[in-house]
PDB file of C-alpha atoms in Angstrom:
ATOM      1  CA  MET P   1     177.335  77.388 136.871  1.00 43.00           C
ATOM      2  CA  PRO P   2     176.932  76.303 133.201  1.00 46.00           C
ATOM      3  CA  GLY P   3     174.450  73.465 132.531  1.00 44.00           C
ATOM      4  CA  TRP P   4     172.525  74.162 135.742  1.00 41.00           C
ATOM      5  CA  ARG P   5     169.472  76.274 136.172  1.00 42.00           C
ATOM      6  CA  GLU P   6     167.076  77.585 138.717  1.00 40.00           C
ATOM      7  CA  ARG P   7     163.407  76.667 138.784  1.00 40.00           C
ATOM      8  CA  ARG P   8     160.335  78.351 140.218  1.00 40.00           C
ATOM      9  CA  TRP P   9     157.459  76.357 141.661  1.00 41.00           C
ATOM     10  CA  GLY P  10     154.539  78.510 142.717  1.00 43.00           C
ATOM     11  CA  SER P  11     155.635  81.682 144.440  1.00 40.00           C
ATOM     12  CA  THR P  12     158.605  80.140 146.263  1.00 41.00           C
ATOM     13  CA  ARG P  13     161.986  80.310 144.549  1.00 42.00           C
ATOM     14  CA  HIS P  14     164.039  77.117 144.602  1.00 43.00           C
ATOM     15  CA  VAL P  15     167.588  76.704 143.375  1.00 45.00           C
ATOM     16  CA  ASN P  16     168.649  73.163 142.670  1.00 43.00           C
ATOM     17  CA  GLU P  17     172.412  73.027 142.373  1.00 47.00           C
ATOM     18  CA  ALA P  18     172.645  69.251 142.561  1.00 47.00           C
ATOM     19  CA  VAL P  19     170.665  68.307 139.452  1.00 44.00           C
ATOM     20  CA  PRO P  20     171.698  69.124 135.873  1.00 46.00           C
ATOM     21  CA  SER P  21     169.090  71.135 133.966  1.00 47.00           C
ATOM     22  CA  ALA P  22     168.445  68.221 131.585  1.00 48.00           C
ATOM     23  CA  LEU P  23     167.123  66.202 134.526  1.00 46.00           C
ATOM     24  CA  GLN P  24     164.998  68.901 136.092  1.00 46.00           C
ATOM     25  CA  PRO P  25     161.284  68.903 135.267  1.00 48.00           C
ATOM     26  CA  THR P  26     160.157  71.300 132.582  1.00 51.00           C
ATOM     27  CA  ASP P  27     156.677  71.411 134.075  1.00 52.00           C
ATOM     28  CA  PRO P  28     156.324  72.173 137.780  1.00 52.00           C
ATOM     29  CA  LEU P  29     153.196  70.012 138.151  1.00 52.00           C
ATOM     30  CA  PRO P  30     152.923  66.276 137.436  1.00 51.00           C
ATOM     31  CA  PRO P  31     150.582  65.219 134.627  1.00 51.00           C
ATOM     32  CA  LYS P  32     146.934  64.854 135.595  1.00 57.00           C
ATOM     33  CA  PRO P  33     145.716  61.244 135.865  1.00 62.00           C
ATOM     34  CA  VAL P  34     143.374  61.800 132.923  1.00 73.00           C
ATOM     35  CA  VAL P  35     143.542  61.557 129.159  1.00 81.00           C
ATOM     36  CA  GLN P  36     141.033  63.453 127.040  1.00 87.00           C
ATOM     37  CA  LEU P  37     140.140  62.091 123.598  1.00 90.00           C
ATOM     38  CA  THR P  38     137.382  62.250 121.027  1.00 93.00           C
ATOM     39  CA  ALA P  39     135.343  59.109 120.453  1.00 96.00           C
ATOM     40  CA  THR P  40     132.371  58.098 118.351  1.00 98.00           C
ATOM     41  CA  LEU P  41     129.266  57.053 120.261  1.00 98.00           C
ATOM     42  CA  GLN P  42     126.221  55.444 118.663  1.00 98.00           C
ATOM     43  CA  LEU P  43     123.189  56.244 120.788  1.00 98.00           C
ATOM     44  CA  PRO P  44     120.350  53.733 121.302  1.00 96.00           C
ATOM     45  CA  ASN P  45     118.243  55.661 118.745  1.00 95.00           C
ATOM     46  CA  GLY P  46     120.937  55.067 116.091  1.00 96.00           C
ATOM     47  CA  LEU P  47     122.296  58.636 116.081  1.00 97.00           C
ATOM     48  CA  THR P  48     126.104  58.693 115.901  1.00 98.00           C
ATOM     49  CA  LEU P  49     128.016  61.515 117.595  1.00 98.00           C
ATOM     50  CA  GLU P  50     131.622  62.595 117.999  1.00 98.00           C
ATOM     51  CA  VAL P  51     132.003  63.150 121.751  1.00 98.00           C
ATOM     52  CA  PRO P  52     134.821  64.225 124.030  1.00 96.00           C
ATOM     53  CA  ILE P  53     135.663  61.562 126.597  1.00 95.00           C
ATOM     54  CA  THR P  54     137.925  61.575 129.598  1.00 92.00           C
ATOM     55  CA  ILE P  55     139.865  58.497 130.648  1.00 90.00           C
ATOM     56  CA  ASP P  56     140.376  58.982 134.369  1.00 87.00           C
ATOM     57  CA  SER P  57     142.417  56.548 136.456  1.00 84.00           C
ATOM     58  CA  GLY P  58     141.021  58.247 139.565  1.00 84.00           C
ATOM     59  CA  SER P  59     137.473  57.140 138.739  1.00 86.00           C
ATOM     60  CA  ASN P  60     136.380  53.616 139.667  1.00 87.00           C
ATOM     61  CA  ALA P  61     133.568  53.343 137.114  1.00 91.00           C
ATOM     62  CA  ASP P  62     132.332  54.607 133.730  1.00 94.00           C
ATOM     63  CA  PHE P  63     129.992  57.600 133.738  1.00 94.00           C
ATOM     64  CA  VAL P  64     127.913  59.780 131.440  1.00 96.00           C
ATOM     65  CA  GLY P  65     126.675  63.205 132.473  1.00 94.00           C
ATOM     66  CA  VAL P  66     123.025  63.908 133.240  1.00 94.00           C
ATOM     67  CA  GLN P  67     123.095  66.913 130.877  1.00 95.00           C
ATOM     68  CA  PHE P  68     124.322  64.744 127.969  1.00 97.00           C
ATOM     69  CA  VAL P  69     121.569  62.198 128.677  1.00 98.00           C
ATOM     70  CA  LYS P  70     118.890  64.916 128.747  1.00 97.00           C
ATOM     71  CA  GLN P  71     120.232  66.698 125.657  1.00 97.00           C
ATOM     72  CA  HIS P  72     120.145  63.499 123.594  1.00 97.00           C
ATOM     73  CA  ARG P  73     116.971  62.095 125.179  1.00 97.00           C
ATOM     74  CA  ILE P  74     118.546  58.804 126.172  1.00 98.00           C
ATOM     75  CA  ALA P  75     116.069  56.527 127.974  1.00 97.00           C
ATOM     76  CA  LEU P  76     117.540  55.243 131.227  1.00 97.00           C
ATOM     77  CA  LEU P  77     117.452  51.945 133.081  1.00 96.00           C
ATOM     78  CA  PRO P  78     117.773  51.219 136.801  1.00 95.00           C
ATOM     79  CA  ALA P  79     121.447  50.732 137.692  1.00 92.00           C
ATOM     80  CA  THR P  80     122.493  47.097 137.913  1.00 86.00           C
ATOM     81  CA  LEU P  81     124.492  47.995 141.002  1.00 82.00           C
ATOM     82  CA  PRO P  82     123.740  51.385 142.627  1.00 81.00           C
ATOM     83  CA  LEU P  83     126.932  53.315 143.403  1.00 84.00           C
ATOM     84  CA  ASN P  84     127.849  55.775 146.117  1.00 81.00           C
ATOM     85  CA  VAL P  85     130.198  58.227 144.438  1.00 77.00           C
ATOM     86  CA  VAL P  86     132.724  60.154 146.509  1.00 71.00           C
ATOM     87  CA  THR P  87     135.274  62.734 145.469  1.00 64.00           C
ATOM     88  CA  VAL P  88     138.992  62.231 145.930  1.00 59.00           C
ATOM     89  CA  ASP P  89     138.820  64.003 149.301  1.00 61.00           C
ATOM     90  CA  GLY P  90     136.025  61.720 150.556  1.00 64.00           C
ATOM     91  CA  ARG P  91     133.033  64.036 150.045  1.00 67.00           C
ATOM     92  CA  LYS P  92     129.862  62.511 148.598  1.00 69.00           C
ATOM     93  CA  LEU P  93     129.021  63.630 145.078  1.00 65.00           C
ATOM     94  CA  LEU P  94     126.332  66.311 144.964  1.00 62.00           C
ATOM     95  CA  GLY P  95     124.052  64.167 142.814  1.00 64.00           C
ATOM     96  CA  GLY P  96     123.926  61.472 145.502  1.00 71.00           C
ATOM     97  CA  GLN P  97     123.831  57.767 144.805  1.00 81.00           C
ATOM     98  CA  VAL P  98     123.995  56.657 141.164  1.00 89.00           C
ATOM     99  CA  VAL P  99     120.813  54.669 140.543  1.00 90.00           C
ATOM    100  CA  GLN P 100     120.454  54.841 136.748  1.00 95.00           C
ATOM    101  CA  GLN P 101     122.440  53.639 133.774  1.00 96.00           C
ATOM    102  CA  THR P 102     122.192  53.924 130.021  1.00 98.00           C
ATOM    103  CA  PRO P 103     121.235  51.121 127.687  1.00 98.00           C
ATOM    104  CA  SER P 104     124.158  49.602 125.808  1.00 97.00           C
ATOM    105  CA  MET P 105     125.749  51.831 123.172  1.00 97.00           C
ATOM    106  CA  LEU P 106     128.506  51.378 120.612  1.00 98.00           C
ATOM    107  CA  LEU P 107     131.689  53.269 121.515  1.00 97.00           C
ATOM    108  CA  LYS P 108     134.577  53.676 119.065  1.00 96.00           C
ATOM    109  CA  ILE P 109     137.978  55.044 120.030  1.00 93.00           C
ATOM    110  CA  GLY P 110     140.242  54.937 116.987  1.00 88.00           C
ATOM    111  CA  ASN P 111     140.109  51.326 115.736  1.00 87.00           C
ATOM    112  CA  HIS P 112     138.753  50.047 119.059  1.00 91.00           C
ATOM    113  CA  ARG P 113     135.025  49.187 119.196  1.00 94.00           C
ATOM    114  CA  GLU P 114     132.922  48.041 122.107  1.00 95.00           C
ATOM    115  CA  VAL P 115     129.404  47.937 123.467  1.00 96.00           C
ATOM    116  CA  ILE P 116     129.188  49.774 126.777  1.00 97.00           C
ATOM    117  CA  SER P 117     126.665  51.068 129.310  1.00 96.00           C
ATOM    118  CA  PHE P 118     127.357  54.108 131.509  1.00 97.00           C
ATOM    119  CA  ASN P 119     126.369  55.058 135.045  1.00 95.00           C
ATOM    120  CA  VAL P 120     124.530  58.396 135.035  1.00 94.00           C
ATOM    121  CA  THR P 121     125.719  61.216 137.294  1.00 92.00           C
ATOM    122  CA  GLN P 122     126.508  64.934 137.365  1.00 88.00           C
ATOM    123  CA  LEU P 123     129.680  65.677 135.373  1.00 87.00           C
ATOM    124  CA  SER P 124     131.036  69.152 134.886  1.00 81.00           C
ATOM    125  CA  ASP P 125     133.956  69.042 132.456  1.00 83.00           C
ATOM    126  CA  THR P 126     133.181  66.186 130.086  1.00 91.00           C
ATOM    127  CA  PRO P 127     130.113  64.246 128.929  1.00 96.00           C
ATOM    128  CA  ILE P 128     131.754  60.824 129.395  1.00 96.00           C
ATOM    129  CA  VAL P 129     134.303  59.413 131.850  1.00 93.00           C
ATOM    130  CA  LEU P 130     135.917  56.015 131.404  1.00 94.00           C
ATOM    131  CA  GLY P 131     137.383  54.930 134.739  1.00 91.00           C
ATOM    132  CA  MET P 132     139.410  52.091 136.235  1.00 90.00           C
ATOM    133  CA  SER P 133     136.761  49.478 135.423  1.00 91.00           C
ATOM    134  CA  TRP P 134     137.298  50.323 131.732  1.00 93.00           C
ATOM    135  CA  LEU P 135     141.084  50.523 132.118  1.00 91.00           C
ATOM    136  CA  ASP P 136     141.123  47.121 133.873  1.00 91.00           C
ATOM    137  CA  ARG P 137     139.052  45.523 131.082  1.00 90.00           C
ATOM    138  CA  HIS P 138     141.239  46.839 128.268  1.00 90.00           C
ATOM    139  CA  SER P 139     144.650  47.501 129.787  1.00 88.00           C
ATOM    140  CA  PRO P 140     145.594  50.008 127.081  1.00 89.00           C
ATOM    141  CA  SER P 141     149.015  51.615 126.958  1.00 87.00           C
ATOM    142  CA  LEU P 142     148.791  55.229 128.018  1.00 80.00           C
ATOM    143  CA  ALA P 143     151.507  57.724 127.239  1.00 80.00           C
ATOM    144  CA  TRP P 144     150.463  60.120 129.992  1.00 73.00           C
ATOM    145  CA  TYR P 145     152.681  63.024 129.003  1.00 76.00           C
ATOM    146  CA  GLN P 146     151.575  62.908 125.347  1.00 77.00           C
ATOM    147  CA  ARG P 147     148.007  61.964 126.316  1.00 73.00           C
ATOM    148  CA  GLN P 148     148.041  59.078 123.815  1.00 78.00           C
ATOM    149  CA  LEU P 149     146.150  55.804 124.118  1.00 82.00           C
ATOM    150  CA  THR P 150     147.175  52.570 122.369  1.00 86.00           C
ATOM    151  CA  PHE P 151     145.350  49.242 122.466  1.00 84.00           C
ATOM    152  CA  GLY P 152     147.201  45.932 122.261  1.00 75.00           C
ATOM    153  CA  SER P 153     146.796  43.570 119.316  1.00 56.00           C
ATOM    154  CA  LYS P 154     143.726  41.899 120.863  1.00 55.00           C
ATOM    155  CA  GLY P 155     142.203  45.153 122.068  1.00 53.00           C
ATOM    156  CA  ASN P 156     140.691  46.398 118.805  1.00 60.00           C
ATOM    157  CA  SER P 157     137.246  44.990 119.393  1.00 63.00           C
ATOM    158  CA  CYS P 158     135.190  43.966 122.401  1.00 71.00           C
ATOM    159  CA  ILE P 159     132.111  43.148 120.340  1.00 65.00           C
TER     160      ILE P 159
END
């Protein structure tokens, strides 16, 4: 039938004859609830780095990886509020309770600037994760499919 098409999801073949091809998804999986960007981070020692960050709506807090902290010799502080970190399926994180945090650092994402401290934990894919606490503070517009982040008119600076 013209204007209709068949789709494959995984190894099972599905034919959808009720939905025009223009309305069928072009990607069989929904977008991940993360956006990956590059930001500028000024460390407590004054060194400025370009770092990959992940904005993850599935994370409740903001984190920096232990390896990043060790690599850049960032002195740590006791966590203001120790956190028990669990994965999405309810398992406790291998590193256990988060009991340390970084001193405040300057973070720049595009024109946005802020002073931020991170909870320290084991991260595998990215050195920095900004979670729902960060998203709640800033309420940026996220174009999930394009992986683009836009701050509102008052969101350019938190300093």
